[in-house]
């Protein structure tokens, strides 16, 4: 999803009454896309492997900022009883991977309500913006 040379080439605006601009139920890659949401979230990850590269995720300023999150993951991760090792589970399980992405607004960048958690966070400060690299993965 996306596909322009730059994130500003394709802009997706989420309507105010929507839960999210995009919802992911299986493996997908989002690249060079700007997503703007006023309330709710930009990207809702329910399951699968989601890769986000070179995007701008922006929650508009609002008095109800505590309801806005650029990324929400409700995935539960792998059932370790089904896999013999944690390594296999990590390869096959639910995950969000973010690289070279700007995140603006919202209460916090990521809200998780399943068993996945924020890991391996890196932030680079440029003159005009912050660029994030992180994973939302099974512990």
Tab-separated table of C-alpha atoms in Angstrom:
chain	number	residue	atom	x	y	z
A	1	UNK	CA	0.000	0.000	0.000
A	2	UNK	CA	1.410	3.389	-0.877
A	3	UNK	CA	3.949	3.265	-3.618
A	4	UNK	CA	4.953	6.847	-4.320
A	5	UNK	CA	8.583	7.851	-4.229
A	6	UNK	CA	7.946	9.936	-1.102
A	7	UNK	CA	5.439	9.662	1.712
A	8	UNK	CA	3.731	12.901	0.614
A	9	UNK	CA	2.910	11.444	-2.826
A	10	UNK	CA	-0.036	9.438	-1.456
A	11	UNK	CA	-2.184	10.778	1.398
A	12	UNK	CA	-4.972	8.833	3.099
A	13	UNK	CA	-7.296	10.820	5.372
A	14	UNK	CA	-9.421	8.911	7.874
A	15	UNK	CA	-12.952	10.217	8.389
A	16	UNK	CA	-13.798	11.345	11.909
A	17	UNK	CA	-16.233	8.532	12.769
A	18	UNK	CA	-13.940	5.702	11.658
A	19	UNK	CA	-12.117	3.394	14.065
A	20	UNK	CA	-9.021	3.424	11.841
A	21	UNK	CA	-7.818	4.542	8.423
A	22	UNK	CA	-6.548	1.041	7.580
A	23	UNK	CA	-7.087	-2.327	9.284
A	24	UNK	CA	-4.732	-5.275	8.777
A	25	UNK	CA	-5.789	-8.905	9.245
A	26	UNK	CA	-2.893	-10.567	7.422
A	27	UNK	CA	0.625	-9.881	6.196
A	28	UNK	CA	1.036	-6.522	4.458
A	29	UNK	CA	3.591	-3.807	3.735
A	30	UNK	CA	2.861	-0.079	3.822
A	31	UNK	CA	5.501	2.138	2.211
A	32	UNK	CA	5.752	5.835	1.354
A	33	UNK	CA	2.244	6.679	2.539
A	34	UNK	CA	0.903	9.547	4.656
A	35	UNK	CA	-2.027	8.611	6.898
A	36	UNK	CA	-3.948	11.275	8.810
A	37	UNK	CA	-6.579	10.508	11.451
A	38	UNK	CA	-8.531	12.919	13.634
A	39	UNK	CA	-9.896	10.441	16.174
A	40	UNK	CA	-9.094	6.755	16.409
A	41	UNK	CA	-5.916	5.374	14.893
A	42	UNK	CA	-4.049	5.544	11.615
A	43	UNK	CA	-3.241	1.819	11.399
A	44	UNK	CA	-5.068	-0.995	13.220
A	45	UNK	CA	-3.105	-4.271	13.312
A	46	UNK	CA	-5.219	-7.302	14.235
A	47	UNK	CA	-3.010	-10.147	13.006
A	48	UNK	CA	-0.230	-11.059	10.591
A	49	UNK	CA	3.060	-9.349	9.897
A	50	UNK	CA	2.799	-5.633	9.157
A	51	UNK	CA	5.789	-3.714	7.790
A	52	UNK	CA	5.695	0.098	7.777
A	53	UNK	CA	8.504	1.877	5.875
A	54	UNK	CA	9.039	5.536	5.064
A	55	UNK	CA	5.557	6.652	6.113
A	56	UNK	CA	4.081	9.604	7.977
A	57	UNK	CA	1.462	8.659	10.569
A	58	UNK	CA	-0.302	11.727	11.917
A	59	UNK	CA	-3.054	12.069	14.518
A	60	UNK	CA	-4.587	15.524	14.236
A	61	UNK	CA	-4.499	17.763	17.316
A	62	UNK	CA	-7.704	17.334	19.246
A	63	UNK	CA	-8.903	17.832	22.838
A	64	UNK	CA	-9.493	14.063	22.899
A	65	UNK	CA	-5.863	13.140	22.118
A	66	UNK	CA	-6.044	10.300	24.636
A	67	UNK	CA	-8.289	8.474	22.130
A	68	UNK	CA	-5.814	8.840	19.261
A	69	UNK	CA	-2.906	6.520	18.528
A	70	UNK	CA	-0.982	6.328	15.251
A	71	UNK	CA	-0.623	2.517	15.580
A	72	UNK	CA	-2.880	0.134	17.503
A	73	UNK	CA	-2.124	-3.597	17.709
A	74	UNK	CA	-4.688	-6.013	19.122
A	75	UNK	CA	-2.781	-9.120	17.977
A	76	UNK	CA	-2.182	-11.860	20.521
A	77	UNK	CA	1.010	-13.247	19.023
A	78	UNK	CA	1.716	-16.950	18.560
A	79	UNK	CA	0.369	-19.685	20.779
A	80	UNK	CA	3.636	-21.127	22.081
A	81	UNK	CA	1.947	-24.462	22.805
A	82	UNK	CA	1.628	-24.963	19.049
A	83	UNK	CA	5.316	-24.361	18.359
A	84	UNK	CA	8.309	-26.282	19.600
A	85	UNK	CA	10.586	-23.262	20.004
A	86	UNK	CA	10.275	-19.547	20.533
A	87	UNK	CA	12.441	-18.989	17.425
A	88	UNK	CA	9.866	-20.704	15.211
A	89	UNK	CA	7.104	-18.737	16.940
A	90	UNK	CA	8.858	-15.430	16.229
A	91	UNK	CA	9.227	-16.310	12.550
A	92	UNK	CA	5.572	-17.260	12.117
A	93	UNK	CA	3.801	-14.985	14.595
A	94	UNK	CA	2.133	-11.610	14.481
A	95	UNK	CA	4.429	-8.597	14.349
A	96	UNK	CA	4.644	-4.925	13.410
A	97	UNK	CA	7.958	-3.625	12.103
A	98	UNK	CA	8.423	0.139	11.658
A	99	UNK	CA	11.380	1.779	9.920
A	100	UNK	CA	12.216	5.332	8.798
A	101	UNK	CA	8.711	6.514	9.728
A	102	UNK	CA	7.536	9.851	11.131
A	103	UNK	CA	4.932	9.668	13.898
A	104	UNK	CA	3.086	12.827	14.903
A	105	UNK	CA	0.404	13.480	17.509
A	106	UNK	CA	-1.672	11.119	19.579
A	107	UNK	CA	-1.319	10.080	23.198
A	108	UNK	CA	1.581	7.742	22.399
A	109	UNK	CA	2.935	6.188	19.217
A	110	UNK	CA	1.719	2.616	19.800
A	111	UNK	CA	-1.105	1.096	21.809
A	112	UNK	CA	-1.049	-2.671	22.329
A	113	UNK	CA	-3.940	-4.580	23.836
A	114	UNK	CA	-2.843	-8.120	22.948
A	115	UNK	CA	0.324	-9.943	24.006
A	116	UNK	CA	2.684	-8.014	21.726
A	117	UNK	CA	4.907	-5.283	23.155
A	118	UNK	CA	7.081	-2.439	21.897
A	119	UNK	CA	10.739	-3.466	21.435
A	120	UNK	CA	14.047	-2.274	19.926
A	121	UNK	CA	13.131	1.430	19.689
A	122	UNK	CA	15.420	3.882	17.876
A	123	UNK	CA	14.679	7.517	17.118
A	124	UNK	CA	16.659	9.895	14.940
A	125	UNK	CA	16.068	13.618	15.273
A	126	UNK	CA	16.301	15.533	11.999
A	127	UNK	CA	15.901	19.294	11.606
A	128	UNK	CA	12.168	19.186	11.024
A	129	UNK	CA	11.002	15.805	12.295
A	130	UNK	CA	11.633	12.621	14.237
A	131	UNK	CA	12.164	9.295	12.464
A	132	UNK	CA	11.291	6.065	14.267
A	133	UNK	CA	12.485	2.479	13.995
A	134	UNK	CA	10.890	-0.147	16.263
A	135	UNK	CA	9.167	-3.512	16.462
A	136	UNK	CA	5.962	-4.585	18.136
A	137	UNK	CA	6.659	-8.226	18.770
A	138	UNK	CA	6.016	-11.172	21.051
A	139	UNK	CA	8.069	-11.038	24.262
